[in-house]
PDB file of C-alpha atoms in Angstrom:
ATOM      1  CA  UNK A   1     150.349  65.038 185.994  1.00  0.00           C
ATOM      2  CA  UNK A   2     153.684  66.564 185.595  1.00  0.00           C
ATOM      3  CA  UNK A   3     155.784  65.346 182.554  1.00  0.00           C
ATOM      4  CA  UNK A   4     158.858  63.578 182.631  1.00  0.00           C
ATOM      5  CA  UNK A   5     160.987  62.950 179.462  1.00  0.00           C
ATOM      6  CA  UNK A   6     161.398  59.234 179.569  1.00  0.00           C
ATOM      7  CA  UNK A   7     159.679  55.825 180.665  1.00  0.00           C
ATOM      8  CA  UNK A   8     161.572  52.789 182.166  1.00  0.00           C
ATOM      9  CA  UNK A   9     159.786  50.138 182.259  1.00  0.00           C
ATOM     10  CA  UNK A  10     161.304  46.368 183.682  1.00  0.00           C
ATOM     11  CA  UNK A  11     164.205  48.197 185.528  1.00  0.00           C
ATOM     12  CA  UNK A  12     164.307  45.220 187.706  1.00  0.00           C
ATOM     13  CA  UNK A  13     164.667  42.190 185.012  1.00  0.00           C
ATOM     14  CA  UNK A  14     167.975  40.442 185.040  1.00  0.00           C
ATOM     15  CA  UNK A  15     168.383  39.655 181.230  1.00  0.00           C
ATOM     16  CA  UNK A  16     171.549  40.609 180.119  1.00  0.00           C
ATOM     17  CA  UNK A  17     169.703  42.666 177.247  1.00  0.00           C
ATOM     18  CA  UNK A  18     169.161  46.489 177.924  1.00  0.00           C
ATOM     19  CA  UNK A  19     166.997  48.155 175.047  1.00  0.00           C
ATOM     20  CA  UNK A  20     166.754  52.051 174.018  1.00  0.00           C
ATOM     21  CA  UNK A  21     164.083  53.221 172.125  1.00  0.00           C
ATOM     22  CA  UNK A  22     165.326  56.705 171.245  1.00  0.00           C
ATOM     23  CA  UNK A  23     162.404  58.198 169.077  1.00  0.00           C
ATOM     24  CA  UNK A  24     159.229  56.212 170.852  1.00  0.00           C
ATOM     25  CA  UNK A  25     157.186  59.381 170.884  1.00  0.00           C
ATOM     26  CA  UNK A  26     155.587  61.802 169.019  1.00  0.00           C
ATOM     27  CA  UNK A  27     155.205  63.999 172.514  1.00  0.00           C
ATOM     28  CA  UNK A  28     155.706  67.826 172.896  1.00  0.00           C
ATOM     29  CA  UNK A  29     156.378  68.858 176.503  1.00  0.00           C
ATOM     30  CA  UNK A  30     153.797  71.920 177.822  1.00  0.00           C
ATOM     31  CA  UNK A  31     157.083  74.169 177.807  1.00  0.00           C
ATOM     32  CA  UNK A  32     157.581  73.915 174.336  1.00  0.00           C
ATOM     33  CA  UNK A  33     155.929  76.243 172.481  1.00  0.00           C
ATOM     34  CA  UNK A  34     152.748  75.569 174.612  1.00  0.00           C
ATOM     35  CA  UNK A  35     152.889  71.650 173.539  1.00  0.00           C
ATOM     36  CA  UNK A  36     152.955  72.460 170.146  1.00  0.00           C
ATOM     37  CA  UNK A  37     155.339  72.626 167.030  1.00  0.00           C
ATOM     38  CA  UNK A  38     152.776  74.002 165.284  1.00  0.00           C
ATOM     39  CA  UNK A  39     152.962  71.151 162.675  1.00  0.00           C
ATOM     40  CA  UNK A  40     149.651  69.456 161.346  1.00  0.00           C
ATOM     41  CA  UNK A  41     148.529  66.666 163.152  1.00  0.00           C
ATOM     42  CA  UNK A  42     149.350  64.036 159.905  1.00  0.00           C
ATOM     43  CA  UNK A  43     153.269  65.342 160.090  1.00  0.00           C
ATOM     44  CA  UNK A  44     153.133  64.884 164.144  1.00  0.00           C
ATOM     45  CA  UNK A  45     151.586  61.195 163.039  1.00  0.00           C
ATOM     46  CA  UNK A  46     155.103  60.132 161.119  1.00  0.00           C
ATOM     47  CA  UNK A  47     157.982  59.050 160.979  1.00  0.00           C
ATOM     48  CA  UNK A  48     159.577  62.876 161.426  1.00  0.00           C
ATOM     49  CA  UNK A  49     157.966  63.020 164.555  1.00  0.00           C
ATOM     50  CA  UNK A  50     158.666  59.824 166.038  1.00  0.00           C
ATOM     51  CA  UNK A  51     159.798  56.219 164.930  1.00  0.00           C
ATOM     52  CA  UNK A  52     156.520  54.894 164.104  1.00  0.00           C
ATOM     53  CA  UNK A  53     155.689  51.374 166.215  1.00  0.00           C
ATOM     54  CA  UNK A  54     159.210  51.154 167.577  1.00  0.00           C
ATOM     55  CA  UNK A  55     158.167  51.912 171.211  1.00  0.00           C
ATOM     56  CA  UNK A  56     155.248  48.722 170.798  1.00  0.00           C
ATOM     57  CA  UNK A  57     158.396  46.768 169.649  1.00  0.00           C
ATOM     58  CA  UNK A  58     161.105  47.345 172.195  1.00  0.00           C
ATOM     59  CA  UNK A  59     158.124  46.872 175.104  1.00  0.00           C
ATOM     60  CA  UNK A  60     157.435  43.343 173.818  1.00  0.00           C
ATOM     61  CA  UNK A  61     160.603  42.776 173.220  1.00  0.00           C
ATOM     62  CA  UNK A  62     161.664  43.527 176.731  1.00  0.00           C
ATOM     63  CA  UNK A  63     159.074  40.937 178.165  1.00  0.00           C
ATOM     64  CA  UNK A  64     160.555  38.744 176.253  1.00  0.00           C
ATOM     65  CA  UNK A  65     164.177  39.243 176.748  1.00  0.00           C
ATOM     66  CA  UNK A  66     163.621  39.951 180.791  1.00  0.00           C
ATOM     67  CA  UNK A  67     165.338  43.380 179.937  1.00  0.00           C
ATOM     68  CA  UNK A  68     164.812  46.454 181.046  1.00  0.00           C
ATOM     69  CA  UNK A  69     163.657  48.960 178.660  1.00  0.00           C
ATOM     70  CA  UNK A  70     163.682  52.999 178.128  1.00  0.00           C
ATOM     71  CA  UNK A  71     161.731  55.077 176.411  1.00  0.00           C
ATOM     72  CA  UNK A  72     161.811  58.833 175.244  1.00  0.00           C
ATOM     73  CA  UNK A  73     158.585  60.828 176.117  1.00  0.00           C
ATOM     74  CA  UNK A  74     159.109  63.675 173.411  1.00  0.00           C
ATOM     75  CA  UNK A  75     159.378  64.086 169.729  1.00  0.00           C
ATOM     76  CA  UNK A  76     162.521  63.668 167.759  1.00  0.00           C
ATOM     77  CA  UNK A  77     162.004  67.196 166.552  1.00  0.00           C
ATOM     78  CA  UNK A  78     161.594  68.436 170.430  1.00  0.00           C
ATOM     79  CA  UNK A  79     165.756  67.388 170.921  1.00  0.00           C
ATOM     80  CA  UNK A  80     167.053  64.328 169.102  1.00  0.00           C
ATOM     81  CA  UNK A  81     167.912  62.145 172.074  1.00  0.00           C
ATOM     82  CA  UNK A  82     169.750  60.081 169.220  1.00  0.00           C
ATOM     83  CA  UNK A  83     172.141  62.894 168.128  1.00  0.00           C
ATOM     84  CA  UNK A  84     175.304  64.168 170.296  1.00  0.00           C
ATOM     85  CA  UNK A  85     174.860  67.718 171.310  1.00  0.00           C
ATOM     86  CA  UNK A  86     177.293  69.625 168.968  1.00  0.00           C
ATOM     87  CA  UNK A  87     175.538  67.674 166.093  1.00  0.00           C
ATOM     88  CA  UNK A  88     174.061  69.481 164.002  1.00  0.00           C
ATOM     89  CA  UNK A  89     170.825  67.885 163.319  1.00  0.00           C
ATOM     90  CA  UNK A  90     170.097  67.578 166.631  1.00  0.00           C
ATOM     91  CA  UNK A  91     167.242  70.258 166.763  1.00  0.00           C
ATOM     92  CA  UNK A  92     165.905  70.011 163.082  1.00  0.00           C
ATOM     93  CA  UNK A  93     164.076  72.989 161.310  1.00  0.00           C
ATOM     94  CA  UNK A  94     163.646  71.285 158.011  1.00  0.00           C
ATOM     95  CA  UNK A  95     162.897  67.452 157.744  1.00  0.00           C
ATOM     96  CA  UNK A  96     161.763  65.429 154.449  1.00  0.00           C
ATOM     97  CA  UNK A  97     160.477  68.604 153.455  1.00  0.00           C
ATOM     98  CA  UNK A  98     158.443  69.853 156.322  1.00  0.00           C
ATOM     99  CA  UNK A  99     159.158  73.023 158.106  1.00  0.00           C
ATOM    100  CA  UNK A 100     158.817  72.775 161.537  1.00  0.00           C
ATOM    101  CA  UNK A 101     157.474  76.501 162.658  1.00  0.00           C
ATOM    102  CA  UNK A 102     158.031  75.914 166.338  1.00  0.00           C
ATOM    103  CA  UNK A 103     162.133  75.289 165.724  1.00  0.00           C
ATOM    104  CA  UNK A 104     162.341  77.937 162.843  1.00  0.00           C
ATOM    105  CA  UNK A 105     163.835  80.695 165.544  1.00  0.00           C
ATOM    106  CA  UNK A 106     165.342  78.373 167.876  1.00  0.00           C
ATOM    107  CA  UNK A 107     168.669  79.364 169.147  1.00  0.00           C
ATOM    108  CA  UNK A 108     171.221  78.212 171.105  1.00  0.00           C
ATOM    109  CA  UNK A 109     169.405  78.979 174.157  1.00  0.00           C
ATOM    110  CA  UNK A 110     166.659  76.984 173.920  1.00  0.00           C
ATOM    111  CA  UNK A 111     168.489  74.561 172.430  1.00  0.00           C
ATOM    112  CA  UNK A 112     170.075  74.309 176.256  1.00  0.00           C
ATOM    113  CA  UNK A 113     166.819  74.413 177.443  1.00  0.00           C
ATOM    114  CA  UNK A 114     165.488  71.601 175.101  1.00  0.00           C
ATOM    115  CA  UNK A 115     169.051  69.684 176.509  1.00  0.00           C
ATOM    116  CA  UNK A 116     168.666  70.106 180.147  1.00  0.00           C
ATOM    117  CA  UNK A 117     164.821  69.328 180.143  1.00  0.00           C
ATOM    118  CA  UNK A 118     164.656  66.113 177.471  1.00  0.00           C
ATOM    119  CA  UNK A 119     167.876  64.805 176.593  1.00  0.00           C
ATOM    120  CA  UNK A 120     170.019  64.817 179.617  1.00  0.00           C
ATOM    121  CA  UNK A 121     167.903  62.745 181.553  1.00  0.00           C
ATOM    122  CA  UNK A 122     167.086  60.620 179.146  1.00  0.00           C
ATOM    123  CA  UNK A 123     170.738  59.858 178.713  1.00  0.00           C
ATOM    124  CA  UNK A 124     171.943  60.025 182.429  1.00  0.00           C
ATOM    125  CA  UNK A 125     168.620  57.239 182.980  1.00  0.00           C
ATOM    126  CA  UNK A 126     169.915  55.064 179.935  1.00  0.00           C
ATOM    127  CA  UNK A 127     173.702  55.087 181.505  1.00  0.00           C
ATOM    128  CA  UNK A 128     172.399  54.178 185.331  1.00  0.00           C
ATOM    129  CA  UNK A 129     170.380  50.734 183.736  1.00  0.00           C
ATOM    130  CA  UNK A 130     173.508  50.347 182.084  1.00  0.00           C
ATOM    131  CA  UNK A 131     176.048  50.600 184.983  1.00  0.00           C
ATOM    132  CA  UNK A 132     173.882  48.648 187.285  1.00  0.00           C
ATOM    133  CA  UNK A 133     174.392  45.242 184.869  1.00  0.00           C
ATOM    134  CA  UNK A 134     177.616  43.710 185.205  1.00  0.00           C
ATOM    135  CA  UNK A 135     178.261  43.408 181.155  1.00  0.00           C
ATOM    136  CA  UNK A 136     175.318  44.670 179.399  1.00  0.00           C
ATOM    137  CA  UNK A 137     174.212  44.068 176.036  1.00  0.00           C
ATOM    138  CA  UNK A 138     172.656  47.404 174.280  1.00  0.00           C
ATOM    139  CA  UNK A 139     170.116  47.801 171.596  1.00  0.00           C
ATOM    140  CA  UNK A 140     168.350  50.515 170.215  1.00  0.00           C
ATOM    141  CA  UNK A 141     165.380  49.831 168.616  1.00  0.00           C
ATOM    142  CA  UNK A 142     164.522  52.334 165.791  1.00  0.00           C
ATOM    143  CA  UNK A 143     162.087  51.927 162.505  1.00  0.00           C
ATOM    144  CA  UNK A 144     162.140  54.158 159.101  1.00  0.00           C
ATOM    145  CA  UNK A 145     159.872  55.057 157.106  1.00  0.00           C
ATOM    146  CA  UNK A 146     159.417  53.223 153.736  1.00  0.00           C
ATOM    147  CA  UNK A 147     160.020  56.066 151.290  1.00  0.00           C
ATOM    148  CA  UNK A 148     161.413  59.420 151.880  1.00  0.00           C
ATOM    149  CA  UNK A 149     160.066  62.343 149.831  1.00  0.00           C
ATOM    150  CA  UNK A 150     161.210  62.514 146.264  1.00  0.00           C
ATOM    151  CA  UNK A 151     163.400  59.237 147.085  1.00  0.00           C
ATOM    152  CA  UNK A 152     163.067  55.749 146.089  1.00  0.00           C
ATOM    153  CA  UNK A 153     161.354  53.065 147.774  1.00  0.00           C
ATOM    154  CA  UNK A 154     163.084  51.437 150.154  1.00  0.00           C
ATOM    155  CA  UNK A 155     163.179  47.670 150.103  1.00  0.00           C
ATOM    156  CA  UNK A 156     164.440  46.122 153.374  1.00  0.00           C
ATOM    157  CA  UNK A 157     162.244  44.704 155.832  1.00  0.00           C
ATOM    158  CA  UNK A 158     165.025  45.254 158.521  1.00  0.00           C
ATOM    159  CA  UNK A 159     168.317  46.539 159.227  1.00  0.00           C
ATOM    160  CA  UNK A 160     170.993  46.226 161.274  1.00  0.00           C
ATOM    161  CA  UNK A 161     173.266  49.073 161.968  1.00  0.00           C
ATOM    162  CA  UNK A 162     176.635  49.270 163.741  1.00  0.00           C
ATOM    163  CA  UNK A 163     179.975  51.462 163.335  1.00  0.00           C
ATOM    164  CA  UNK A 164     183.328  49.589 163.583  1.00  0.00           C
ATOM    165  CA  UNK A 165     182.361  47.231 166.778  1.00  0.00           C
ATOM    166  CA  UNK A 166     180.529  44.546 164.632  1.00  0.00           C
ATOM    167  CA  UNK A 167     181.039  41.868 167.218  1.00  0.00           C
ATOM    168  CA  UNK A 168     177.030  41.585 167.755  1.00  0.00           C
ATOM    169  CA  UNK A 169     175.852  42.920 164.557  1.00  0.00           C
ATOM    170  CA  UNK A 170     177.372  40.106 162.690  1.00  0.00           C
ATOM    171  CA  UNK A 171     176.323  36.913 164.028  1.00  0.00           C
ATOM    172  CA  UNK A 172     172.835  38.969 164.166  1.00  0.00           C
ATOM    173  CA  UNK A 173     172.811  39.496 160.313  1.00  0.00           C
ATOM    174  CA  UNK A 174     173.427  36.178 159.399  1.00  0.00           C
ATOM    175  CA  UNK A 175     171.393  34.795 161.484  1.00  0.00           C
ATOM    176  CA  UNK A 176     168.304  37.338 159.857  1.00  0.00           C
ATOM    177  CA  UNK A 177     169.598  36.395 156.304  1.00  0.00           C
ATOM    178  CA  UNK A 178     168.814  32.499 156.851  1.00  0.00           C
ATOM    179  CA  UNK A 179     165.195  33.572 156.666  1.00  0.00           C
ATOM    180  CA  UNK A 180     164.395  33.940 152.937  1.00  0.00           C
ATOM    181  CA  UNK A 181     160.912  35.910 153.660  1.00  0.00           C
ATOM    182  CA  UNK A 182     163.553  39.088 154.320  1.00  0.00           C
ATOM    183  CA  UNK A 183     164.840  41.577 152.765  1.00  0.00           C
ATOM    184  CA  UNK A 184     167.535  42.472 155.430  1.00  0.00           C
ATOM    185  CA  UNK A 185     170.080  45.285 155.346  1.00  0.00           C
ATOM    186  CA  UNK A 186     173.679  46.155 156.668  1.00  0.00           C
ATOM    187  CA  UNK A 187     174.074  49.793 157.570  1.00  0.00           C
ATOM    188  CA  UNK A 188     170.448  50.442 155.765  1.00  0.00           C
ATOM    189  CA  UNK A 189     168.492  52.442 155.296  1.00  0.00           C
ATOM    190  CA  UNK A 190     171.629  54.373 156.430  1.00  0.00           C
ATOM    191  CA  UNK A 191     174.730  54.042 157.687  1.00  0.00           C
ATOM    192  CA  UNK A 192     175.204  52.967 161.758  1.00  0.00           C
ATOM    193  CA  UNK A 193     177.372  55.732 163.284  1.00  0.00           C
ATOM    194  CA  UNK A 194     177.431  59.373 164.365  1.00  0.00           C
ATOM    195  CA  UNK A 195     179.595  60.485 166.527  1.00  0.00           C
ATOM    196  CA  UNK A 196     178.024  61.231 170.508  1.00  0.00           C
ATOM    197  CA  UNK A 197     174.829  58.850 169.000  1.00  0.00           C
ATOM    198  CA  UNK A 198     172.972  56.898 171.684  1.00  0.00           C
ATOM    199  CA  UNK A 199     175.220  53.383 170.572  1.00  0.00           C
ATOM    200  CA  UNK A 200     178.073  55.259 170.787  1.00  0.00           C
ATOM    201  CA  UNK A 201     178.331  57.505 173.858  1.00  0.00           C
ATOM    202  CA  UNK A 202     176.817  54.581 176.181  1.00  0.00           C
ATOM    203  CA  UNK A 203     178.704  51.294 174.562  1.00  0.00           C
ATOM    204  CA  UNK A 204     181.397  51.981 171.737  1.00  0.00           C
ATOM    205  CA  UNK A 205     182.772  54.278 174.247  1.00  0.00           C
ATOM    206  CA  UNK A 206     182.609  51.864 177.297  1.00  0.00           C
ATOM    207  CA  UNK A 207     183.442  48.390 174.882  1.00  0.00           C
ATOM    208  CA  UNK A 208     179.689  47.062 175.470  1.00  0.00           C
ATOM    209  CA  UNK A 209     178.084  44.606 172.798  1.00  0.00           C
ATOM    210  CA  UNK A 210     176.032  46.733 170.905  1.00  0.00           C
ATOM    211  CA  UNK A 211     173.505  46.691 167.834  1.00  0.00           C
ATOM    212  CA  UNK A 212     170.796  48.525 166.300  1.00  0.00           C
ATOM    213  CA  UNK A 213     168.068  46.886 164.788  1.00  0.00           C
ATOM    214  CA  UNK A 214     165.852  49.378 162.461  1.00  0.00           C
ATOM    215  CA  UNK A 215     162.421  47.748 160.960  1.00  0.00           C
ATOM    216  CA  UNK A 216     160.085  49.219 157.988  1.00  0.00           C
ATOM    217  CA  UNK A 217     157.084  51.290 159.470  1.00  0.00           C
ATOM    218  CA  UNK A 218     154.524  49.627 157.366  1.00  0.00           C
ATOM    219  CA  UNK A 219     155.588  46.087 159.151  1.00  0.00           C
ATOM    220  CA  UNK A 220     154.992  47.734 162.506  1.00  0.00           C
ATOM    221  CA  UNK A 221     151.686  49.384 162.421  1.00  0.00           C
ATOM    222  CA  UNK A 222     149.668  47.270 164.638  1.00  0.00           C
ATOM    223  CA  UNK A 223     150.131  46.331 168.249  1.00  0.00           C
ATOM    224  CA  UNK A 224     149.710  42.524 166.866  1.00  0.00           C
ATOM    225  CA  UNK A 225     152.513  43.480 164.004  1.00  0.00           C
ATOM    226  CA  UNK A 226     154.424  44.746 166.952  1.00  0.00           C
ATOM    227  CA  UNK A 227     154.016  41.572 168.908  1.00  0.00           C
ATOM    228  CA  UNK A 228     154.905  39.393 165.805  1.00  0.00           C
ATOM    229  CA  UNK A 229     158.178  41.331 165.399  1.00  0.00           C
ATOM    230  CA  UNK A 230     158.805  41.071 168.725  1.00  0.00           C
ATOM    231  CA  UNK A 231     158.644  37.460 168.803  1.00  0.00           C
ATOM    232  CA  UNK A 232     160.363  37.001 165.960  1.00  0.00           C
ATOM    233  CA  UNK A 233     163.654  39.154 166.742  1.00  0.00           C
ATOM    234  CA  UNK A 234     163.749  37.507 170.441  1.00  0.00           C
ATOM    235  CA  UNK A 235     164.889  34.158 169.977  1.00  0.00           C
ATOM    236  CA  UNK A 236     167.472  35.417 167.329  1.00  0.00           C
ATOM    237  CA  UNK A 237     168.728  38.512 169.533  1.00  0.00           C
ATOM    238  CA  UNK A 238     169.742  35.763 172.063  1.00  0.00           C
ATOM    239  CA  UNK A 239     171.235  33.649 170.056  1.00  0.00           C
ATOM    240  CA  UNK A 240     173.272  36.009 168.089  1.00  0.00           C
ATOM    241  CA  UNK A 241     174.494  37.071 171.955  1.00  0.00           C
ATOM    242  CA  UNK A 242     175.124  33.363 172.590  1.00  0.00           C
ATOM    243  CA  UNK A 243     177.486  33.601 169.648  1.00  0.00           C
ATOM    244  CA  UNK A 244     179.139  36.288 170.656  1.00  0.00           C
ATOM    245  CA  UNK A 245     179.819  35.723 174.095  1.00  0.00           C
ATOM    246  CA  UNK A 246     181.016  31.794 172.681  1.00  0.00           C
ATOM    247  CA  UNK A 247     183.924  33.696 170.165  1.00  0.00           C
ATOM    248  CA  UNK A 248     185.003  35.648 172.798  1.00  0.00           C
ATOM    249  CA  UNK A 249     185.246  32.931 175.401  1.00  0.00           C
TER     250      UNK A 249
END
């Protein structure tokens, strides 16, 4: 089977929804270093490699949403599909304290290579669901791990994350802090904008309603944790849309 860098699935639902998860897997393409960043299988199993459960989420959240969804088919640390190409974490050598031997020597070069093959058409597949929807909605769909090395724990269940356009991200985060079981943050575990970032170069840039929603690993670890998430953001992404769309009517 020959690989290909991304997964759409749902490209025909009608929802006004279109969801991005950026980081689903944990995949190596053959060309890379033989399929291999020559990391240990338990650092290829977190949240460096991938965005642990995210890609469970976004599915069932697509179902639910009728909204099309995309997902990357290759590690983070392969190309960061969530990273504008001059930026300079987009081909990491050192994350939360792991080497990763494959990238050590990578230069520019293969950096183009890693571009063309993985991130392009991830991003040129993302921008055709978007342009064939009269005024999409975007989310990205990301989750973080729940302590980074040598850090302290962090205590949200959720955040939502969002540069200057907070027209969606708003109504979304008070809706999420009406339910006292959550610890929800704003711009956390970090902030919500780099520059050329998936949000940015496919709806700041174009004026599309935007947010990204980030949940704890440890929620997510299960496909029925998945499915619970899933049902539980759904009825509140919509409604925080409905809001929206009502201030700006």
């Amino acid at each position: 089977m020959s690989y290909t860098p991304f997964t759409v699935t749902g490209a025909e639902r009608k929802g006004p929804w279109v969801i991005a998860c950026d980081h689903a897997a944990n995949t190596v393409p053959p060309f890379i270093n033989g399929g291999s960043l020559d990391l240990p299988a338990g650092d290829m199993g977190r949240h460096i490699a991938y965005d642990v459960g995210a890609k469970g989420v976004s599915l069932a959240l697509g179902a639910l949403l009728d909204a099309p969804v995309i997902c990357s088919n290759f590690s983070r640390l392969v190309i960061d599909p969530n990273r504008g190409e001059d930026d300079p974490t987009l081909l990491m050598k050192l994350y939360d304290g792991t080497i990763i031997p494959a990238n050590r020597h990578a230069d520019a070069t293969e950096k183009e290579r890693r571009l063309d093959a993985c991130h392009r058409p991830y991003h040129r597949a993302l921008g055709a669901l978007l342009d064939a929807r009269e005024a999409p909605a975007l989310l990205t769909l990301h989750s973080f791990t729940p302590q980074l090395s040598g850090r302290p724990k962090r205590p949200w269940h959720v955040g939502v994350l969002h540069a200057d356009d907070k027209r969606l991200s708003d109504p979304l985060l008070a809706l999420l802090h009406q339910d006292q079981t959550l610890c929800v943050g704003r711009n956390e575990p970090y902030g919500g904008h780099l520059p050329g970032d998936t949000v940015d170069t496919h709806a700041i840039a174009r004026g599309r309603h935007n947010t990204l929603v980030e949940i704890r690993n440890d929620l997510i670890q299960t496909d029925e944790q998945q499915a619970e998430w899933a049902k539980r953001l759904a009825p509140t992404l919509q409604e925080a849309l409905r809001i929206t769309l009502e201030n700006e009517a």
